[in-house]
PDB file of C-alpha atoms in Angstrom:
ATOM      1  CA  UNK Q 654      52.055 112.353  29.988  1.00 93.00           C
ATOM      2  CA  UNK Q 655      55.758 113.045  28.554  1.00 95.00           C
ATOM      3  CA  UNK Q 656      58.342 114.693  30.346  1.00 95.00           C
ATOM      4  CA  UNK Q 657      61.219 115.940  28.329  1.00 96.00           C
ATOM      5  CA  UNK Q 658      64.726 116.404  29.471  1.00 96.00           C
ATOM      6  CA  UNK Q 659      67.492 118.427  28.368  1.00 96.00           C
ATOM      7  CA  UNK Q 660      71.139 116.808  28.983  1.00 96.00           C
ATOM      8  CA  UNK Q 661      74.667 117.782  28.367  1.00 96.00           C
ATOM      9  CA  UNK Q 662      77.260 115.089  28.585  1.00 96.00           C
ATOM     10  CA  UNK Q 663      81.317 115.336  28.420  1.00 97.00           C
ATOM     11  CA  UNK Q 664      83.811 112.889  28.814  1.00 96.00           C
ATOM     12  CA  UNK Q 665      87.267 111.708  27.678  1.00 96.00           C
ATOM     13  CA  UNK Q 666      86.900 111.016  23.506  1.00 96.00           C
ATOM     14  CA  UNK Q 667      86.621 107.250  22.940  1.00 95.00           C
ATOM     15  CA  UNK Q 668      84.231 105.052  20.714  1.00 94.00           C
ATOM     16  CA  UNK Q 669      80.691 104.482  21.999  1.00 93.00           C
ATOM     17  CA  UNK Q 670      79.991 106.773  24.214  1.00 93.00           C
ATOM     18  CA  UNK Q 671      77.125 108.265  22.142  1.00 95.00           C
ATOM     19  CA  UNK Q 672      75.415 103.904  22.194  1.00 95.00           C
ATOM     20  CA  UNK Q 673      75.912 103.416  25.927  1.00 95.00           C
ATOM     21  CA  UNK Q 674      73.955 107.350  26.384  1.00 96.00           C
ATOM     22  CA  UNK Q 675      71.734 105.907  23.953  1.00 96.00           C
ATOM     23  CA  UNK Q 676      70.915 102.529  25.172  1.00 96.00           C
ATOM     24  CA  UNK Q 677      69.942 104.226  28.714  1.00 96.00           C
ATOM     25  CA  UNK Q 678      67.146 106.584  26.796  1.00 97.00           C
ATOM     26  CA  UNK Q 679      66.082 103.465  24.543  1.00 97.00           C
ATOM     27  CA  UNK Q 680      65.933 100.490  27.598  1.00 97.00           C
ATOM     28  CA  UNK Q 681      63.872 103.143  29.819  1.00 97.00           C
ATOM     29  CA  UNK Q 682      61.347 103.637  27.152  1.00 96.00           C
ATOM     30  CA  UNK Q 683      62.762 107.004  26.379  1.00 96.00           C
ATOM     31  CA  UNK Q 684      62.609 108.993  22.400  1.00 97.00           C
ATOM     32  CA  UNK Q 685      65.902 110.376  21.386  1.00 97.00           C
ATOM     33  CA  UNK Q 686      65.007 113.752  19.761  1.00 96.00           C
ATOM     34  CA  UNK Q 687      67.780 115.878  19.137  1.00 95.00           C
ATOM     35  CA  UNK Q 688      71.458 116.417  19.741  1.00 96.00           C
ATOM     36  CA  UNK Q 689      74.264 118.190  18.940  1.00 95.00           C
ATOM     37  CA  UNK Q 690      77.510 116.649  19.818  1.00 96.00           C
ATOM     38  CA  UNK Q 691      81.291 116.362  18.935  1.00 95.00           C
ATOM     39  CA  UNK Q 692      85.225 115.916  19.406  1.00 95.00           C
ATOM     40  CA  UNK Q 693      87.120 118.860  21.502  1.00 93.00           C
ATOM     41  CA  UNK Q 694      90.579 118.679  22.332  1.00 92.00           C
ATOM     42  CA  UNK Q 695      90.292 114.686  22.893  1.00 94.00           C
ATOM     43  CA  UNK Q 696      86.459 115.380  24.897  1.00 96.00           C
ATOM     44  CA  UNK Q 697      83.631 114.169  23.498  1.00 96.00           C
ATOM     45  CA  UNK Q 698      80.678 116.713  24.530  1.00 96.00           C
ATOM     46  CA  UNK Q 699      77.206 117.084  23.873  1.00 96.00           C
ATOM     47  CA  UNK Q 700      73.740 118.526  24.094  1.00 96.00           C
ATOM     48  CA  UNK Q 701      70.803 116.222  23.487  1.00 96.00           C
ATOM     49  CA  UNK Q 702      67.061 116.575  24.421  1.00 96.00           C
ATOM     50  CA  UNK Q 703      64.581 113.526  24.917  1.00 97.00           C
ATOM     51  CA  UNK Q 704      61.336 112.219  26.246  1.00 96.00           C
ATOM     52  CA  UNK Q 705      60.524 109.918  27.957  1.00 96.00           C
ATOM     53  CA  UNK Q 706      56.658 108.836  29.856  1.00 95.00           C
ATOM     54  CA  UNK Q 707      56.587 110.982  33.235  1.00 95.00           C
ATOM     55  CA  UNK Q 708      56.330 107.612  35.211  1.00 96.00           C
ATOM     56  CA  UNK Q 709      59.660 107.007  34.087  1.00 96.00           C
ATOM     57  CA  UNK Q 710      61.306 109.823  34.222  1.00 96.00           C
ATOM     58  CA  UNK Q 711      63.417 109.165  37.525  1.00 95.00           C
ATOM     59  CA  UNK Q 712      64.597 105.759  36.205  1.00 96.00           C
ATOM     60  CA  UNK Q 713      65.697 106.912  33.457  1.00 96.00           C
ATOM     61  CA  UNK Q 714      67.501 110.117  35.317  1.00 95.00           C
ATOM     62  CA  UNK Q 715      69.284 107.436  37.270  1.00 95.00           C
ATOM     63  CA  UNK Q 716      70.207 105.334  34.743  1.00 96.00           C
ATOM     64  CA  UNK Q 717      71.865 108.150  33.119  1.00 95.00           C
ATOM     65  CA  UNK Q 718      73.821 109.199  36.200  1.00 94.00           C
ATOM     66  CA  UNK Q 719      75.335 105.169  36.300  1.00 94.00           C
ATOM     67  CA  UNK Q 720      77.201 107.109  33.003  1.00 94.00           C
ATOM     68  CA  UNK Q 721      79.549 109.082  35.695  1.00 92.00           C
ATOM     69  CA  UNK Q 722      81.159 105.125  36.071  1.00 88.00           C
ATOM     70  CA  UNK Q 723      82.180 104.827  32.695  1.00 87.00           C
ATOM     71  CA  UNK Q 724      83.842 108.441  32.456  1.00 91.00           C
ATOM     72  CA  UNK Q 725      81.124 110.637  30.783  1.00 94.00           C
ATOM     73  CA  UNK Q 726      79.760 113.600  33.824  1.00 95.00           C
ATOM     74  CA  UNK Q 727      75.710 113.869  32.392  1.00 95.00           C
ATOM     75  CA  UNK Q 728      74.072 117.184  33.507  1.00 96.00           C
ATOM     76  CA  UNK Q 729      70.253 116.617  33.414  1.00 95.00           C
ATOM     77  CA  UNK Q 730      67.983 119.655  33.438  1.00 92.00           C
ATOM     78  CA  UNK Q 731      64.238 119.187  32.771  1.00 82.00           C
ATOM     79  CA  UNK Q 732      62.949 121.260  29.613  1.00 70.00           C
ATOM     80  CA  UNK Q 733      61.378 124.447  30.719  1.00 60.00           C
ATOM     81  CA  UNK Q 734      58.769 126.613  28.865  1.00 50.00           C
ATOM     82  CA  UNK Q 735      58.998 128.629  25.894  1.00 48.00           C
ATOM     83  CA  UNK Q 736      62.380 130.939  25.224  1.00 49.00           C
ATOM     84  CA  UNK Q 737      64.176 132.395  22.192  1.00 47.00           C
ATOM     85  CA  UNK Q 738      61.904 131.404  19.113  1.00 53.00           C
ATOM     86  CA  UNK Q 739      59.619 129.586  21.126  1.00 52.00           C
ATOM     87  CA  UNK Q 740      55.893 129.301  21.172  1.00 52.00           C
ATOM     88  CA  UNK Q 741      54.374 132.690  21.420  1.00 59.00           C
ATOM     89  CA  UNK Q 742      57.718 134.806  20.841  1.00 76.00           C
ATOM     90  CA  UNK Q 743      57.179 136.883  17.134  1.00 93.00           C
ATOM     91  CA  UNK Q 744      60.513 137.356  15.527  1.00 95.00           C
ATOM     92  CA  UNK Q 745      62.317 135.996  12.424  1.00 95.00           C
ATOM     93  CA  UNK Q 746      64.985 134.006  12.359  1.00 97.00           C
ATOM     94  CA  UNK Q 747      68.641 135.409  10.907  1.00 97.00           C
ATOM     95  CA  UNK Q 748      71.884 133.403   9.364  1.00 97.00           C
ATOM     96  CA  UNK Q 749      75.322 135.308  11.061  1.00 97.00           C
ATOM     97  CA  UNK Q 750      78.642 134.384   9.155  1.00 97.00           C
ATOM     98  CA  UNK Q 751      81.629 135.201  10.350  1.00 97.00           C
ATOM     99  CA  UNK Q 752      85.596 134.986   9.329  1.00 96.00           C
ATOM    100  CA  UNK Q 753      88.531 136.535  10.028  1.00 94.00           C
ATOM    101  CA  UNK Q 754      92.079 136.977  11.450  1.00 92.00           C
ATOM    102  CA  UNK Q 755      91.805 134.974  14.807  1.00 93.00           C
ATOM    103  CA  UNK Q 756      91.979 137.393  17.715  1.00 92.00           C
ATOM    104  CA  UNK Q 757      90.615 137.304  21.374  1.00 93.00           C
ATOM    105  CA  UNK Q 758      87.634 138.566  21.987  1.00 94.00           C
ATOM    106  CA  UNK Q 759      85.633 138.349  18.535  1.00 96.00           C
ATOM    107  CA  UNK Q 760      82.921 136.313  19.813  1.00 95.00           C
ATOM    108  CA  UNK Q 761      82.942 138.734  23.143  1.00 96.00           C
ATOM    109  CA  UNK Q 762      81.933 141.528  20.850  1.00 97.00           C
ATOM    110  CA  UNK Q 763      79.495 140.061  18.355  1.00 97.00           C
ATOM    111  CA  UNK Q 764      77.400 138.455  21.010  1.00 97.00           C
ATOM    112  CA  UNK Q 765      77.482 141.812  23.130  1.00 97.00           C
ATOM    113  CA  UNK Q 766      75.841 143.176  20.062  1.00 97.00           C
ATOM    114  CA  UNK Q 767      72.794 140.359  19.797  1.00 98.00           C
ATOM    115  CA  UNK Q 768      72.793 140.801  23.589  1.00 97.00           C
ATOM    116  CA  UNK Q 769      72.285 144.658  23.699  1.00 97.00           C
ATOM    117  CA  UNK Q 770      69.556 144.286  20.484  1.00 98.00           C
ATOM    118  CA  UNK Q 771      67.990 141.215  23.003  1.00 97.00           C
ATOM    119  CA  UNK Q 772      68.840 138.947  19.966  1.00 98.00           C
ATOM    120  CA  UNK Q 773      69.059 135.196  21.083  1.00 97.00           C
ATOM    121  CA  UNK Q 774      71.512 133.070  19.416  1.00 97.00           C
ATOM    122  CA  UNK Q 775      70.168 129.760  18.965  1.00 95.00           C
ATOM    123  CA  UNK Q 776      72.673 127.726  17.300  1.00 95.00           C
ATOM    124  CA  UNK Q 777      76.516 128.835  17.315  1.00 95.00           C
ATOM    125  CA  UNK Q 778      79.348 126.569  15.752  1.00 95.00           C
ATOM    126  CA  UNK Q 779      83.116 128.131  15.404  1.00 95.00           C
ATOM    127  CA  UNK Q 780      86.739 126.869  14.386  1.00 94.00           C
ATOM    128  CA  UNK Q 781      89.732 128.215  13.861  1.00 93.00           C
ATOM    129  CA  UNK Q 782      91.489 127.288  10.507  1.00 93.00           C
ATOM    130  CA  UNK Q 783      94.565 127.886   8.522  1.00 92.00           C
ATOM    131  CA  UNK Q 784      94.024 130.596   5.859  1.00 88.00           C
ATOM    132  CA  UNK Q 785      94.748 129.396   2.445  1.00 85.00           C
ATOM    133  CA  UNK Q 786      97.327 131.799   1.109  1.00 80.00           C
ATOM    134  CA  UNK Q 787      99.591 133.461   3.735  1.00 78.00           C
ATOM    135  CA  UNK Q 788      99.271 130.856   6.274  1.00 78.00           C
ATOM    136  CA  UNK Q 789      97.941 133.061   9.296  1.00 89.00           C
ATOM    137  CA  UNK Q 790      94.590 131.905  10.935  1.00 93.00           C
ATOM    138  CA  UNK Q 791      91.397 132.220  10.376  1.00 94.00           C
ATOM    139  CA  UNK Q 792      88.411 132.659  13.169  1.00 96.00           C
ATOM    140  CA  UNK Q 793      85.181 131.186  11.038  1.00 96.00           C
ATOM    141  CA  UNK Q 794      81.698 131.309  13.262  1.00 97.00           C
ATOM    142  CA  UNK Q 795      77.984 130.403  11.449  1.00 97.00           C
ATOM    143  CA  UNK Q 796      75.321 131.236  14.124  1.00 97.00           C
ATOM    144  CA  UNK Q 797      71.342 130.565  13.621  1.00 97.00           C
ATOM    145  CA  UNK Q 798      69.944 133.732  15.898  1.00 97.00           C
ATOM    146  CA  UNK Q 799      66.283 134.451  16.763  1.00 97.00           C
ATOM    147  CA  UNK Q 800      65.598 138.624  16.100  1.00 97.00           C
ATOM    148  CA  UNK Q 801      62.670 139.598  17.955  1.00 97.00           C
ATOM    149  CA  UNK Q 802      59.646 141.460  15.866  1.00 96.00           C
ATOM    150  CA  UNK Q 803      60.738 144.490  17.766  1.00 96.00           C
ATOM    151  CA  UNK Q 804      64.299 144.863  17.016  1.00 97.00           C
ATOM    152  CA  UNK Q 805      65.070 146.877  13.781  1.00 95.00           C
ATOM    153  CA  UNK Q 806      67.398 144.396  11.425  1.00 95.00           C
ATOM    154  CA  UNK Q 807      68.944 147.846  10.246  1.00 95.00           C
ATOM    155  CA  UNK Q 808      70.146 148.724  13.046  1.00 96.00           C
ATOM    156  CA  UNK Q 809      71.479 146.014  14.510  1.00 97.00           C
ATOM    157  CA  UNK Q 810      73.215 145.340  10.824  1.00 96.00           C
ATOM    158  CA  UNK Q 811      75.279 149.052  11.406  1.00 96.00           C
ATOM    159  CA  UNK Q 812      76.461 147.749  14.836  1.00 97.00           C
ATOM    160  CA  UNK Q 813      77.187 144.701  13.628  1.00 97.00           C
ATOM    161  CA  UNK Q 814      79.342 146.325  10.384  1.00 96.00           C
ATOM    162  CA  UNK Q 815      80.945 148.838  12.647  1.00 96.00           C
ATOM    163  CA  UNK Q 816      82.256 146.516  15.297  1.00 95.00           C
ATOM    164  CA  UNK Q 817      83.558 143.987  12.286  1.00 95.00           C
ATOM    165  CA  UNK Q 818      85.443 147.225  10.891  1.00 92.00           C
ATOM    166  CA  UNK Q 819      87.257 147.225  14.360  1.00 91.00           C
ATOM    167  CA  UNK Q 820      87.844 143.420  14.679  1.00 92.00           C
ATOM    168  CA  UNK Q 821      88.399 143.638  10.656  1.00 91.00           C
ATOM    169  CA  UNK Q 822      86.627 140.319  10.042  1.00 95.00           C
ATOM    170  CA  UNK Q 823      83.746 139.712   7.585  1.00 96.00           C
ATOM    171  CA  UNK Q 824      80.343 139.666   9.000  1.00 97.00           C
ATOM    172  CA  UNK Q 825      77.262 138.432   7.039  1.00 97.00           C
ATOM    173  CA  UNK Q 826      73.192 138.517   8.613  1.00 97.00           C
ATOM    174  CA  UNK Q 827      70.835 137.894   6.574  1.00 96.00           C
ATOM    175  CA  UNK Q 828      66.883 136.046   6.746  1.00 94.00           C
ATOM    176  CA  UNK Q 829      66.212 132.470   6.873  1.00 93.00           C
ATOM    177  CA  UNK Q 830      64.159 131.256   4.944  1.00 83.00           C
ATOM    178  CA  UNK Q 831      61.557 128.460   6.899  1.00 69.00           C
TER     179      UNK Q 831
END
């Protein structure tokens, strides 16, 4: 039997961080199946899900707390059951693209729209860049989100639209295609 854990990890930027999390899942007999991680403001952080055999799940949770020695905090959480676009929910997913003038509070009032529609965002990645002609800055966001059979696209598309007339940024939804 497999156990699977869910971990963040953050820590001061420096090279090989990402080998000394990995050697820990690899020595303890552990399978490295996803991750997102990258650079912050000089922290490296991370999200990363693996599996490892339930007898050695506890060794392997230890090992990974030794990290907390070398500078990297490790937050383990075991996987729990089905959420979002999980097994059993009906729904499609949707691509959200995002830019505009950077301003407080953009992200505040997208998600409160997927919130109040009981949309799930399910991958979010953001940055703020220099605009290429009058040298203000942009806020750019790409989000994967998981729209439940039961929510009406067309409606959550007009409160999306009006709140992006307000925050005057661009916002795109449309289907993915799986």
């Amino acid at each position: 039997m497999l156990a699977t854990l869910v971990m963040t990890v953050i820590g001061a930027d420096r090279p090989g961080l990402v080998q000394m999390v990995a050697a820990r899942v690899a020595d303890h007999g552990g399978n490295w199946l996803e991750s997102r991680m990258c650079r912050l403001g000089g922290q490296f952080a991370g999200i990363l899900r693996v599996e490892v055999g339930a007898e050695r799940r506890d060794e392997l949770v230890n090992a990974l707390r030794t990290l907390e020695v070398d500078g990297l905090r490790v937050i383990i959480h075991a996987e729990g059951g089905p959420a979002g676009s999980g097994a059993g929910a009906s729904g499609s997913l949707a691509s959200v693209d995002l830019v505009g003038t950077d301003r407080p509070g953009i992200l505040r009032s997208v998600s409160g729209v997927f919130a109040a529609h009981g949309v799930n965002v399910e991958e979010l990645a953001s940055e703020r860049v220099n605009a290429p002609m009058d040298g203000g800055v942009l806020f750019q966001a790409r989000a994967t989100v998981f729209v439940p059979a039961s929510v009406k696209v067309a409606a959550l598309r007009v409160d999306l639209e009006k709140i992006a007339a307000d925050l005057m940024v661009d916002i795109r939804l449309r289907p993915v295609e799986r």
